[in-house]
């Protein structure tokens, strides 16, 4: 049984505790799903999560002025990740893919949110390019103004849900100024002429991923999110909200690895006694528990700070993502060790966690990029 003591922390309200319990029992009944066909699995997960109401927190309700509740996003990701990495991915991308629409969309653009919240449309966030992942302000993709339209040309890569998404939030250079100040954001339906899946990408823990080619994709000027030149700021404010949720997913993976390790240490006999009697095993379990609690404190500190009305949580979000993902990697590696051969056996839960965790230290800003962000914040604030 996963540790629930953290739910008593003052970061949470009763509706968070209630959600965590209910989602946990939904997961216990519905997850994991088979991952043999990731596109089909992901589509089905979005449909089922949407049908049962779990995607509602991923975007704002058009009839309700309240902002996104970041603690709910984090608790949802943590819970889903404990059961199935693909379910967490399906949930997370509905939020990341529509974050810019929730925060900056017009009433017309927000009509999409009804569909992404009920699981009838799949969203994607298209920022990275072959030449600019970390150095995103250096992007090449162009959006050229032509009368009352924009024409997008260039490439995006590593796009989660690429190939199965119904809508893409796409960032492109509109040239108001050099670098970060000359980028704009656009809402592009997948069916738009010229938007092509150039390549499907396979990774360690399979998810739908693609490189996209924009062959003179023409969208009306009403597809612009926010104002021309605001795209970089929009992308960063979306990442501010969603980075703590990456930490939360890492926390879910780490908790599962820890729970499995405790079970194994109690059940497995070594040298005539339970493995848990070995003090070095106890030492590993203590380190794992410590890392998990410290990560949870940082994740829920960031989420709570945002929910309390902070305009930006750049430092808190970067700390949460960096620490929780790095520590989850260590925790899962310790779990592999404690499981012996089973830890690397294909199809074993610990083996799948070992594959699932790695990409979280790369996407939405690699670990070293988070260090740069934190350093800028602390040096700037000195
Ligand atoms: C599974 C997965 C899903 C993804 N999903 C999406 C998505 O949905 N949408 C999207 O737009 N992108 C997505 N990405 C792309 C992801 O955000 C980029 O891969 C990431 O930002 C790193 O960019 P890069 O791969 O170009 O590596 P690079 O930018 O080349 O960085 C490589 C390494 O260089 C080092 N480095 C970089 N910058 C610095 C620095 N300033 N200081 C010190 N060291 C540094 C770090 O060690 C970094 O890991 C996804 C990636 C993966 C792996």
XYZ file of C-alpha atoms and ligand atoms in Angstrom:
435
model
C 0.000 0.000 0.000
C 1.499 3.317 -1.076
C 2.347 5.832 1.643
C -0.523 8.330 1.886
C 0.753 10.240 4.913
C 1.773 13.164 2.683
C -1.892 13.827 1.961
C -2.187 15.167 5.518
C 0.322 17.930 4.695
C -1.061 21.454 4.860
C -0.433 21.908 1.116
C -3.718 20.140 0.415
C -7.427 20.809 0.821
C -9.973 18.074 1.405
C -10.994 18.003 -2.268
C -7.379 17.088 -3.151
C -7.410 14.216 -0.662
C -10.723 13.057 -2.037
C -9.446 13.167 -5.620
C -6.299 11.212 -4.717
C -8.380 8.425 -3.115
C -10.915 8.214 -5.929
C -8.349 8.317 -8.733
C -6.305 5.666 -6.962
C -9.244 3.290 -6.907
C -10.024 4.073 -10.585
C -6.407 3.235 -11.438
C -6.506 0.003 -9.440
C -9.462 -1.130 -11.587
C -8.443 0.255 -14.990
C -4.632 0.188 -15.169
C -2.168 -0.804 -16.480
C -3.154 -1.188 -20.123
C -1.253 -3.175 -22.767
C 1.359 -1.004 -24.506
C 1.856 -3.153 -27.650
C 0.226 -0.533 -29.879
C 1.055 2.774 -28.161
C -1.093 4.903 -30.460
C -4.179 2.782 -29.841
C -3.405 2.525 -26.115
C -2.946 6.262 -25.810
C -6.131 7.069 -27.722
C -8.064 4.629 -25.589
C -6.579 6.055 -22.372
C -7.561 9.602 -23.362
C -11.089 8.404 -24.167
C -11.471 6.523 -20.883
C -9.867 9.180 -18.703
C -12.068 11.786 -20.374
C -15.239 9.711 -20.142
C -14.735 9.204 -16.412
C -14.008 12.883 -15.782
C -10.296 12.702 -14.893
C -9.162 15.057 -17.672
C -11.250 17.993 -16.455
C -8.403 19.475 -14.375
C -6.059 19.557 -17.417
C -7.598 22.754 -18.844
C -9.750 25.614 -17.635
C -13.519 25.289 -17.697
C -14.865 27.877 -20.146
C -17.796 28.549 -17.790
C -15.676 28.889 -14.661
C -13.132 31.684 -14.121
C -10.947 29.633 -11.733
C -7.372 28.965 -12.912
C -5.855 25.480 -13.212
C -5.319 23.789 -9.870
C -1.681 22.711 -9.986
C -1.951 20.497 -6.896
C -4.712 18.524 -8.622
C -2.536 18.184 -11.726
C 0.376 16.945 -9.608
C -1.693 14.511 -7.547
C -3.283 13.139 -10.716
C 0.077 12.618 -12.418
C 1.631 11.090 -9.330
C -1.254 8.631 -8.949
C -1.447 7.667 -12.639
C 2.343 7.233 -12.839
C 2.251 4.773 -9.934
C 0.072 2.500 -12.057
C 0.988 3.134 -15.705
C 3.458 5.524 -17.349
C 1.374 5.742 -20.511
C -1.718 6.774 -18.544
C 0.307 9.557 -16.948
C 1.559 10.595 -20.386
C -1.977 10.665 -21.836
C -3.175 12.864 -18.960
C -0.118 15.134 -18.974
C -0.221 15.925 -22.670
C -3.853 17.053 -22.527
C -2.628 19.699 -20.070
C 0.702 20.674 -21.642
C -0.853 20.658 -25.106
C -3.619 23.068 -24.121
C -1.851 25.144 -21.440
C -1.355 28.063 -23.823
C -5.052 27.933 -24.772
C -6.145 27.824 -21.119
C -3.946 30.808 -20.221
C -3.991 32.937 -23.386
C -6.784 31.608 -25.631
C -9.691 33.643 -26.965
C -13.262 32.435 -26.328
C -13.265 30.861 -29.785
C -9.928 29.097 -29.245
C -11.085 27.831 -25.873
C -13.907 25.886 -27.524
C -11.263 23.191 -28.086
C -10.931 22.774 -24.327
C -14.368 21.218 -23.977
C -13.143 18.432 -26.240
C -9.725 17.943 -24.659
C -11.288 17.886 -21.186
C -13.814 15.221 -22.120
C -11.277 13.134 -24.034
C -12.744 13.622 -27.519
C -9.705 15.552 -28.819
C -5.989 14.933 -28.227
C -3.569 17.837 -27.735
C 0.147 18.379 -28.418
C 2.754 21.048 -27.646
C 5.172 21.693 -30.520
C 8.159 23.740 -29.365
C 11.363 21.717 -29.945
C 13.168 21.603 -33.265
C 16.086 19.547 -34.547
C 18.524 22.446 -33.951
C 16.860 23.933 -30.889
C 15.708 21.853 -27.946
C 17.323 23.472 -24.909
C 18.234 26.562 -26.950
C 14.627 27.068 -27.904
C 14.821 30.821 -28.515
C 17.048 29.952 -31.458
C 14.251 28.200 -33.356
C 14.153 28.208 -37.158
C 10.485 27.660 -37.887
C 8.936 30.694 -39.561
C 5.389 32.032 -39.497
C 5.059 34.596 -42.291
C 2.165 37.040 -42.227
C 0.162 37.026 -45.470
C -2.915 39.271 -45.345
C -5.252 37.879 -42.733
C -3.344 34.605 -42.484
C 0.000 33.223 -41.272
C 2.004 30.675 -43.261
C 4.060 28.286 -41.097
C 7.091 26.538 -42.540
C 9.736 24.405 -40.880
C 10.111 21.382 -38.623
C 9.263 20.376 -35.073
C 10.651 17.276 -33.423
C 10.144 15.096 -30.346
C 6.490 16.074 -30.362
C 4.548 13.953 -27.900
C 1.242 12.814 -29.392
C 2.699 13.707 -32.804
C 0.680 11.683 -35.293
C -2.340 11.119 -33.031
C -3.089 14.677 -31.887
C -6.129 16.617 -33.088
C -4.605 19.998 -32.274
C -1.085 21.339 -31.944
C 0.074 24.479 -30.154
C 2.975 25.497 -32.386
C 5.691 28.079 -31.753
C 7.261 29.858 -34.732
C 9.385 32.863 -35.511
C 7.377 35.918 -36.563
C 10.347 38.277 -36.356
C 9.132 41.189 -34.196
C 12.629 41.166 -32.652
C 15.652 38.846 -32.716
C 15.699 35.740 -30.477
C 13.084 35.105 -27.814
C 11.093 38.275 -28.473
C 10.362 37.370 -32.099
C 8.412 34.141 -31.550
C 4.631 33.669 -31.605
C 2.289 30.821 -30.656
C -0.416 29.348 -32.899
C -3.249 26.892 -32.482
C -3.083 24.521 -35.457
C -5.677 21.765 -36.009
C -4.024 18.512 -37.139
C -6.162 18.414 -40.274
C -4.681 21.678 -41.597
C -3.277 21.277 -45.115
C 0.510 20.915 -45.229
C 0.959 19.612 -41.666
C 2.744 16.296 -42.101
C 4.169 13.615 -39.837
C 7.699 13.345 -41.260
C 8.888 10.560 -38.961
C 7.665 8.550 -35.992
C 10.254 8.359 -33.210
C 10.804 5.328 -30.981
C 12.183 5.787 -27.487
C 13.155 3.730 -24.430
C 9.645 3.780 -22.963
C 7.329 3.853 -25.991
C 5.005 6.859 -26.335
C 3.480 8.388 -29.465
C 6.237 10.764 -30.672
C 6.939 12.363 -34.030
C 8.926 14.792 -36.088
C 6.525 17.102 -37.903
C 7.012 18.943 -41.170
C 5.099 22.166 -41.833
C 4.914 22.610 -45.575
C 3.500 26.148 -45.904
C 0.733 25.516 -43.398
C -1.716 28.399 -43.685
C -3.773 29.355 -40.640
C -6.078 32.361 -40.103
C -4.715 35.178 -37.929
C -7.330 34.109 -35.365
C -5.065 31.057 -34.740
C -2.557 33.345 -33.004
C -2.395 32.756 -29.233
C -1.741 35.956 -27.325
C -0.007 38.739 -29.241
C 2.676 38.571 -31.949
C 6.092 38.193 -30.305
C 4.676 36.757 -27.061
C 5.275 33.102 -27.942
C 8.410 32.572 -25.859
C 6.796 34.119 -22.779
C 3.710 31.949 -23.373
C 5.826 28.789 -23.676
C 7.753 29.602 -20.497
C 4.648 30.378 -18.468
C 3.088 27.074 -19.579
C 6.285 25.252 -18.574
C 6.249 27.051 -15.200
C 2.933 25.378 -14.430
C 3.686 21.980 -15.928
C 7.280 21.453 -14.755
C 6.225 20.637 -11.176
C 3.867 18.058 -12.676
C 6.837 16.320 -14.333
C 8.332 16.130 -10.835
C 5.027 14.663 -9.649
C 5.110 11.945 -12.304
C 8.688 11.121 -11.257
C 7.437 10.913 -7.692
C 4.773 8.421 -8.757
C 7.361 6.225 -10.480
C 9.664 6.450 -7.440
C 6.872 5.583 -4.999
C 5.950 2.511 -7.039
C 9.607 1.400 -7.122
C 9.852 1.928 -3.375
C 6.636 0.021 -2.617
C 7.761 -2.900 -4.758
C 11.144 -2.862 -2.994
C 9.599 -2.918 0.486
C 7.357 -5.829 -0.560
C 10.313 -7.695 -1.972
C 12.491 -7.049 1.078
C 9.765 -8.487 3.310
C 8.999 -11.501 1.123
C 12.417 -12.621 -0.047
C 14.489 -14.862 2.214
C 18.236 -14.331 2.120
C 20.737 -16.131 4.350
C 17.936 -17.676 6.398
C 16.007 -14.488 7.148
C 13.912 -11.884 5.346
C 16.019 -9.640 3.150
C 14.614 -6.677 5.110
C 16.669 -7.808 8.123
C 19.918 -6.943 6.314
C 21.033 -3.556 7.524
C 22.420 -2.481 4.173
C 19.038 -3.215 2.597
C 17.445 -1.120 5.346
C 19.921 1.653 4.534
C 18.855 1.646 0.872
C 15.172 1.702 1.818
C 15.789 4.599 4.201
C 17.600 6.588 1.492
C 14.790 5.886 -0.965
C 12.102 7.010 1.514
C 14.080 10.166 2.291
C 14.486 11.081 -1.380
C 10.786 10.515 -2.017
C 9.654 12.697 0.883
C 12.092 15.487 -0.012
C 10.973 15.387 -3.646
C 7.314 15.450 -2.621
C 7.942 18.514 -0.457
C 9.487 20.389 -3.396
C 6.808 19.311 -5.876
C 3.902 20.260 -3.648
C 5.635 23.455 -2.480
C 5.803 24.568 -6.139
C 2.199 23.533 -6.835
C 0.864 25.157 -3.675
C 2.787 28.392 -4.339
C 1.261 28.642 -7.822
C -2.215 27.818 -6.506
C -1.868 30.548 -3.868
C -1.676 33.094 -6.696
C 2.026 33.528 -7.485
C 2.349 35.004 -10.979
C 5.414 32.883 -11.742
C 7.035 29.957 -9.903
C 10.131 29.640 -12.054
C 12.525 28.842 -9.198
C 10.145 26.510 -7.344
C 9.155 24.681 -10.543
C 12.770 24.195 -11.661
C 13.798 22.921 -8.211
C 10.857 20.516 -8.081
C 11.504 19.123 -11.550
C 15.275 18.816 -11.145
C 15.234 17.227 -7.698
C 12.243 14.919 -8.145
C 13.369 13.508 -11.499
C 17.022 13.056 -10.493
C 16.072 11.439 -7.170
C 13.459 9.198 -8.810
C 16.180 7.944 -11.135
C 18.332 7.069 -8.084
C 15.420 5.468 -6.232
C 14.496 3.317 -9.226
C 18.126 2.323 -9.731
C 18.266 1.205 -6.083
C 15.030 -0.725 -6.646
C 16.620 -2.520 -9.614
C 19.525 -3.496 -7.348
C 17.252 -4.744 -4.561
C 15.298 -6.829 -7.066
C 18.418 -8.595 -8.351
C 17.879 -10.295 -11.739
C 14.154 -9.574 -11.652
C 14.937 -5.839 -11.747
C 16.216 -6.105 -15.319
C 13.837 -8.761 -16.577
C 11.829 -7.517 -19.547
C 8.213 -6.917 -18.566
C 8.926 -6.667 -14.822
C 7.455 -3.518 -13.265
C 10.885 -2.364 -12.025
C 12.406 -2.782 -15.487
C 9.608 -0.687 -16.985
C 10.030 2.033 -14.338
C 13.758 2.102 -15.148
C 12.870 2.863 -18.778
C 10.014 5.258 -17.968
C 11.953 7.601 -15.703
C 14.863 8.471 -17.987
C 13.172 10.850 -20.412
C 11.765 12.980 -17.578
C 15.281 14.276 -16.929
C 15.444 15.491 -20.534
C 12.075 16.862 -21.641
C 10.533 20.185 -20.541
C 14.072 21.368 -19.843
C 16.939 18.957 -19.178
C 18.339 18.696 -15.627
C 21.285 20.979 -16.368
C 18.949 23.545 -17.887
C 16.997 23.511 -14.602
C 20.276 24.184 -12.781
C 20.867 27.182 -15.060
C 17.321 28.439 -14.360
C 17.762 28.081 -10.583
C 21.179 29.763 -10.688
C 19.766 32.732 -12.621
C 16.985 33.078 -10.072
C 19.227 32.906 -7.021
C 21.995 35.087 -8.451
C 19.428 37.559 -9.803
C 17.733 37.672 -6.405
C 20.972 38.201 -4.421
C 10.268 11.528 -24.601
C 10.363 12.969 -25.019
C 9.198 13.703 -25.183
C 9.260 15.033 -25.615
N 8.101 15.729 -25.833
C 8.176 16.995 -26.333
C 6.978 17.712 -26.685
O 5.857 17.211 -26.507
N 7.092 18.951 -27.223
C 8.293 19.527 -27.441
O 8.322 20.655 -27.925
N 9.446 18.886 -27.129
C 9.418 17.631 -26.585
N 10.574 16.960 -26.280
C 11.853 17.590 -26.568
C 12.608 17.972 -25.313
O 12.009 19.056 -24.680
C 14.071 18.208 -25.721
O 14.606 16.934 -26.077
C 14.865 18.836 -24.598
O 14.488 20.167 -24.397
C 16.377 18.787 -24.902
O 16.633 19.297 -26.179
P 17.575 18.463 -27.182
O 17.077 17.077 -27.257
O 17.649 19.247 -28.434
O 18.987 18.411 -26.473
P 20.067 19.585 -26.410
O 19.417 20.899 -26.377
O 21.081 19.327 -27.460
O 20.697 19.339 -24.970
C 21.489 18.154 -24.714
C 22.173 18.317 -23.379
O 23.014 19.461 -23.375
C 23.130 19.958 -22.058
N 22.704 21.352 -22.033
C 21.821 21.966 -22.823
N 21.708 23.256 -22.505
C 22.535 23.481 -21.453
C 22.861 24.602 -20.669
N 22.294 25.790 -20.890
N 23.773 24.446 -19.680
C 24.347 23.241 -19.445
N 24.070 22.143 -20.169
C 23.184 22.251 -21.147
C 22.197 19.105 -21.163
O 22.934 18.063 -20.575
C 21.231 18.545 -22.194
O 20.623 17.351 -21.744
C 10.517 15.636 -25.840
C 11.695 14.877 -25.649
C 11.616 13.573 -25.253
C 12.908 12.791 -25.070
